[in-house]
């Protein structure tokens, strides 16, 4: 059972995960528009991962005898200055998501809501990986700068990313 405050906080974050999905869908389309098929694939996989995050919150809220409250979302940006700018925006957004997850966890600790603390643990680990991946890609993009060949090499690498559905909520990672 969730407190009213925790239910509201989880619902707010569920909507933020949906925004994350839209942001990466928009980036995927723009990368495709630039002819960067590998980056388009990378962001499409990211979109799929965000929908998993959204669904985890959806399932958890329902499992606690609550129901979700979907809100209206701001439109994500639809144009970006460069591939580097897209990944910088991605890292900035993921850093924000990490902060949100930390705040949710702090609320769960304050309320002694152990079930929600356990639920959020998966996201704490996930955010470490997300930020680390983004930093690695930003590093490579800065290294190649305007070199077209280098950019194509990175785009090819981004094209190898495959969506792997994570285990369902409640299963070991
Ligand atoms: Fe990108 O981790 Fe969810 O939002």
Short mmCIF file of C-alpha atoms and ligand atoms in Angstrom, two decimals:
data_model
loop_
_atom_site.label_atom_id
_atom_site.label_comp_id
_atom_site.label_asym_id
_atom_site.label_seq_id
_atom_site.Cartn_x
_atom_site.Cartn_y
_atom_site.Cartn_z
CA UNK A 1 0.00 0.00 0.00
CA UNK A 2 1.31 3.42 -0.96
CA UNK A 3 0.87 6.65 0.97
CA UNK A 4 -0.96 9.39 -0.95
CA UNK A 5 2.33 11.30 -1.22
CA UNK A 6 4.24 8.31 -2.56
CA UNK A 7 1.46 7.43 -5.03
CA UNK A 8 1.51 11.00 -6.36
CA UNK A 9 5.32 11.02 -6.61
CA UNK A 10 5.39 7.68 -8.46
CA UNK A 11 2.70 8.91 -10.83
CA UNK A 12 4.65 12.08 -11.57
CA UNK A 13 7.70 10.00 -12.36
CA UNK A 14 5.73 7.57 -14.54
CA UNK A 15 4.87 10.57 -16.72
CA UNK A 16 8.53 11.62 -16.78
CA UNK A 17 9.49 8.18 -18.12
CA UNK A 18 6.94 8.66 -20.89
CA UNK A 19 8.58 12.01 -21.67
CA UNK A 20 11.98 10.26 -21.81
CA UNK A 21 10.56 7.81 -24.36
CA UNK A 22 9.26 10.68 -26.51
CA UNK A 23 12.56 12.55 -26.27
CA UNK A 24 14.52 9.58 -27.63
CA UNK A 25 11.91 8.84 -30.29
CA UNK A 26 12.35 12.42 -31.48
CA UNK A 27 16.13 12.05 -31.48
CA UNK A 28 15.87 8.79 -33.42
CA UNK A 29 13.87 10.48 -36.13
CA UNK A 30 16.26 13.43 -36.32
CA UNK A 31 19.30 11.16 -36.53
CA UNK A 32 17.56 9.33 -39.37
CA UNK A 33 16.88 12.70 -41.03
CA UNK A 34 20.62 13.45 -40.85
CA UNK A 35 21.40 10.11 -42.51
CA UNK A 36 22.86 8.67 -39.31
CA UNK A 37 21.11 5.30 -39.38
CA UNK A 38 23.24 3.85 -36.58
CA UNK A 39 22.41 6.70 -34.20
CA UNK A 40 18.74 6.41 -35.24
CA UNK A 41 18.88 2.76 -34.16
CA UNK A 42 20.60 3.64 -30.86
CA UNK A 43 17.92 6.17 -29.95
CA UNK A 44 15.14 3.79 -31.03
CA UNK A 45 16.54 1.17 -28.64
CA UNK A 46 16.70 3.87 -25.97
CA UNK A 47 13.04 4.68 -26.64
CA UNK A 48 12.17 0.99 -26.18
CA UNK A 49 14.08 0.92 -22.89
CA UNK A 50 12.21 3.97 -21.66
CA UNK A 51 8.90 2.28 -22.43
CA UNK A 52 10.08 -0.60 -20.23
CA UNK A 53 10.84 1.92 -17.46
CA UNK A 54 7.38 3.43 -17.91
CA UNK A 55 5.75 -0.01 -17.78
CA UNK A 56 7.64 -0.93 -14.62
CA UNK A 57 6.16 2.12 -12.85
CA UNK A 58 2.74 1.36 -14.36
CA UNK A 59 2.81 -2.25 -13.09
CA UNK A 60 4.16 -1.27 -9.68
CA UNK A 61 1.52 1.41 -9.07
CA UNK A 62 -1.22 -1.05 -10.08
CA UNK A 63 0.26 -3.82 -7.94
CA UNK A 64 -0.02 -1.55 -4.90
CA UNK A 65 -3.80 -1.15 -5.26
CA UNK A 66 -3.48 2.26 -6.90
CA UNK A 67 -4.11 3.38 -10.46
CA UNK A 68 -2.04 5.54 -12.78
CA UNK A 69 -2.80 9.12 -13.61
CA UNK A 70 -1.48 10.11 -17.00
CA UNK A 71 -0.79 13.79 -17.49
CA UNK A 72 -0.09 15.96 -20.51
CA UNK A 73 3.54 16.03 -21.58
CA UNK A 74 5.66 18.88 -22.94
CA UNK A 75 6.70 18.24 -26.53
CA UNK A 76 10.35 17.18 -26.71
CA UNK A 77 12.76 19.14 -28.93
CA UNK A 78 12.57 18.04 -32.56
CA UNK A 79 15.81 19.52 -33.93
CA UNK A 80 19.36 19.23 -32.63
CA UNK A 81 22.60 21.02 -33.52
CA UNK A 82 24.65 17.84 -33.99
CA UNK A 83 24.99 14.22 -32.91
CA UNK A 84 27.21 15.40 -30.06
CA UNK A 85 24.48 17.85 -28.98
CA UNK A 86 21.99 14.96 -28.95
CA UNK A 87 24.14 12.89 -26.64
CA UNK A 88 24.90 15.87 -24.42
CA UNK A 89 21.15 16.44 -24.12
CA UNK A 90 20.74 12.72 -23.39
CA UNK A 91 23.28 12.85 -20.56
CA UNK A 92 21.73 16.02 -19.16
CA UNK A 93 18.30 14.35 -19.19
CA UNK A 94 19.58 11.12 -17.63
CA UNK A 95 21.30 13.09 -14.87
CA UNK A 96 17.93 14.67 -14.16
CA UNK A 97 16.27 11.23 -14.10
CA UNK A 98 18.90 10.00 -11.63
CA UNK A 99 18.04 12.95 -9.38
CA UNK A 100 14.33 12.07 -9.62
CA UNK A 101 15.00 8.42 -8.73
CA UNK A 102 17.14 9.52 -5.78
CA UNK A 103 14.37 11.80 -4.53
CA UNK A 104 11.81 9.00 -4.82
CA UNK A 105 14.15 6.72 -2.89
CA UNK A 106 14.64 9.34 -0.18
CA UNK A 107 10.86 9.63 0.18
CA UNK A 108 10.52 5.83 0.41
CA UNK A 109 13.22 5.73 3.10
CA UNK A 110 11.56 8.56 5.02
CA UNK A 111 8.21 6.73 4.91
CA UNK A 112 9.81 3.36 5.72
CA UNK A 113 8.19 2.08 2.54
CA UNK A 114 10.42 -0.95 2.03
CA UNK A 115 8.53 -2.31 -0.99
CA UNK A 116 9.05 0.91 -2.92
CA UNK A 117 12.69 1.02 -1.89
CA UNK A 118 13.19 -2.46 -3.36
CA UNK A 119 11.29 -1.48 -6.50
CA UNK A 120 13.52 1.58 -6.99
CA UNK A 121 16.78 -0.32 -6.56
CA UNK A 122 16.64 -1.59 -10.14
CA UNK A 123 16.40 2.00 -11.37
CA UNK A 124 19.35 3.16 -9.26
CA UNK A 125 21.55 0.56 -10.95
CA UNK A 126 20.05 1.28 -14.36
CA UNK A 127 20.87 5.00 -14.06
CA UNK A 128 24.56 4.27 -13.36
CA UNK A 129 24.69 2.31 -16.64
CA UNK A 130 22.75 4.93 -18.61
CA UNK A 131 24.99 7.82 -17.58
CA UNK A 132 28.15 5.75 -18.11
CA UNK A 133 27.10 4.80 -21.66
CA UNK A 134 26.28 8.40 -22.55
CA UNK A 135 29.60 9.69 -21.22
CA UNK A 136 31.51 7.07 -23.23
CA UNK A 137 29.75 8.06 -26.47
CA UNK A 138 30.25 11.78 -25.80
CA UNK A 139 33.95 11.10 -25.24
CA UNK A 140 34.26 9.37 -28.62
CA UNK A 141 32.30 12.07 -30.43
CA UNK A 142 34.53 14.77 -28.94
CA UNK A 143 37.58 12.80 -30.01
CA UNK A 144 36.55 12.62 -33.68
CA UNK A 145 35.22 16.20 -33.79
CA UNK A 146 34.31 17.11 -37.38
CA UNK A 147 36.10 14.14 -38.94
CA UNK A 148 33.48 12.54 -41.21
CA UNK A 149 35.19 9.15 -41.30
CA UNK A 150 35.35 9.05 -37.50
CA UNK A 151 31.70 10.01 -37.29
CA UNK A 152 30.74 7.20 -39.66
CA UNK A 153 32.72 4.71 -37.57
CA UNK A 154 30.84 5.81 -34.45
CA UNK A 155 27.53 5.69 -36.33
CA UNK A 156 28.29 2.11 -37.38
CA UNK A 157 28.99 1.21 -33.76
CA UNK A 158 25.75 2.84 -32.59
CA UNK A 159 23.95 0.73 -35.20
CA UNK A 160 24.94 -2.48 -33.42
CA UNK A 161 22.92 -1.72 -30.29
CA UNK A 162 20.14 -4.25 -29.78
CA UNK A 163 17.11 -3.95 -27.53
CA UNK A 164 17.18 -6.64 -24.89
CA UNK A 165 14.05 -6.70 -22.75
CA UNK A 166 15.05 -6.72 -19.07
CA UNK A 167 13.59 -9.34 -16.73
CA UNK A 168 10.09 -8.62 -15.50
CA UNK A 169 9.66 -6.69 -12.25
CA UNK A 170 10.39 -8.82 -9.24
CA UNK A 171 12.84 -11.14 -11.02
CA UNK A 172 16.57 -11.12 -10.40
CA UNK A 173 18.46 -8.92 -12.91
FE1 LIG B 1 16.64 6.87 -19.27
O1 LIG B 1 16.05 6.15 -17.69
FE2 LIG B 1 14.24 6.09 -17.72
O2 LIG B 1 13.91 7.82 -17.96
#
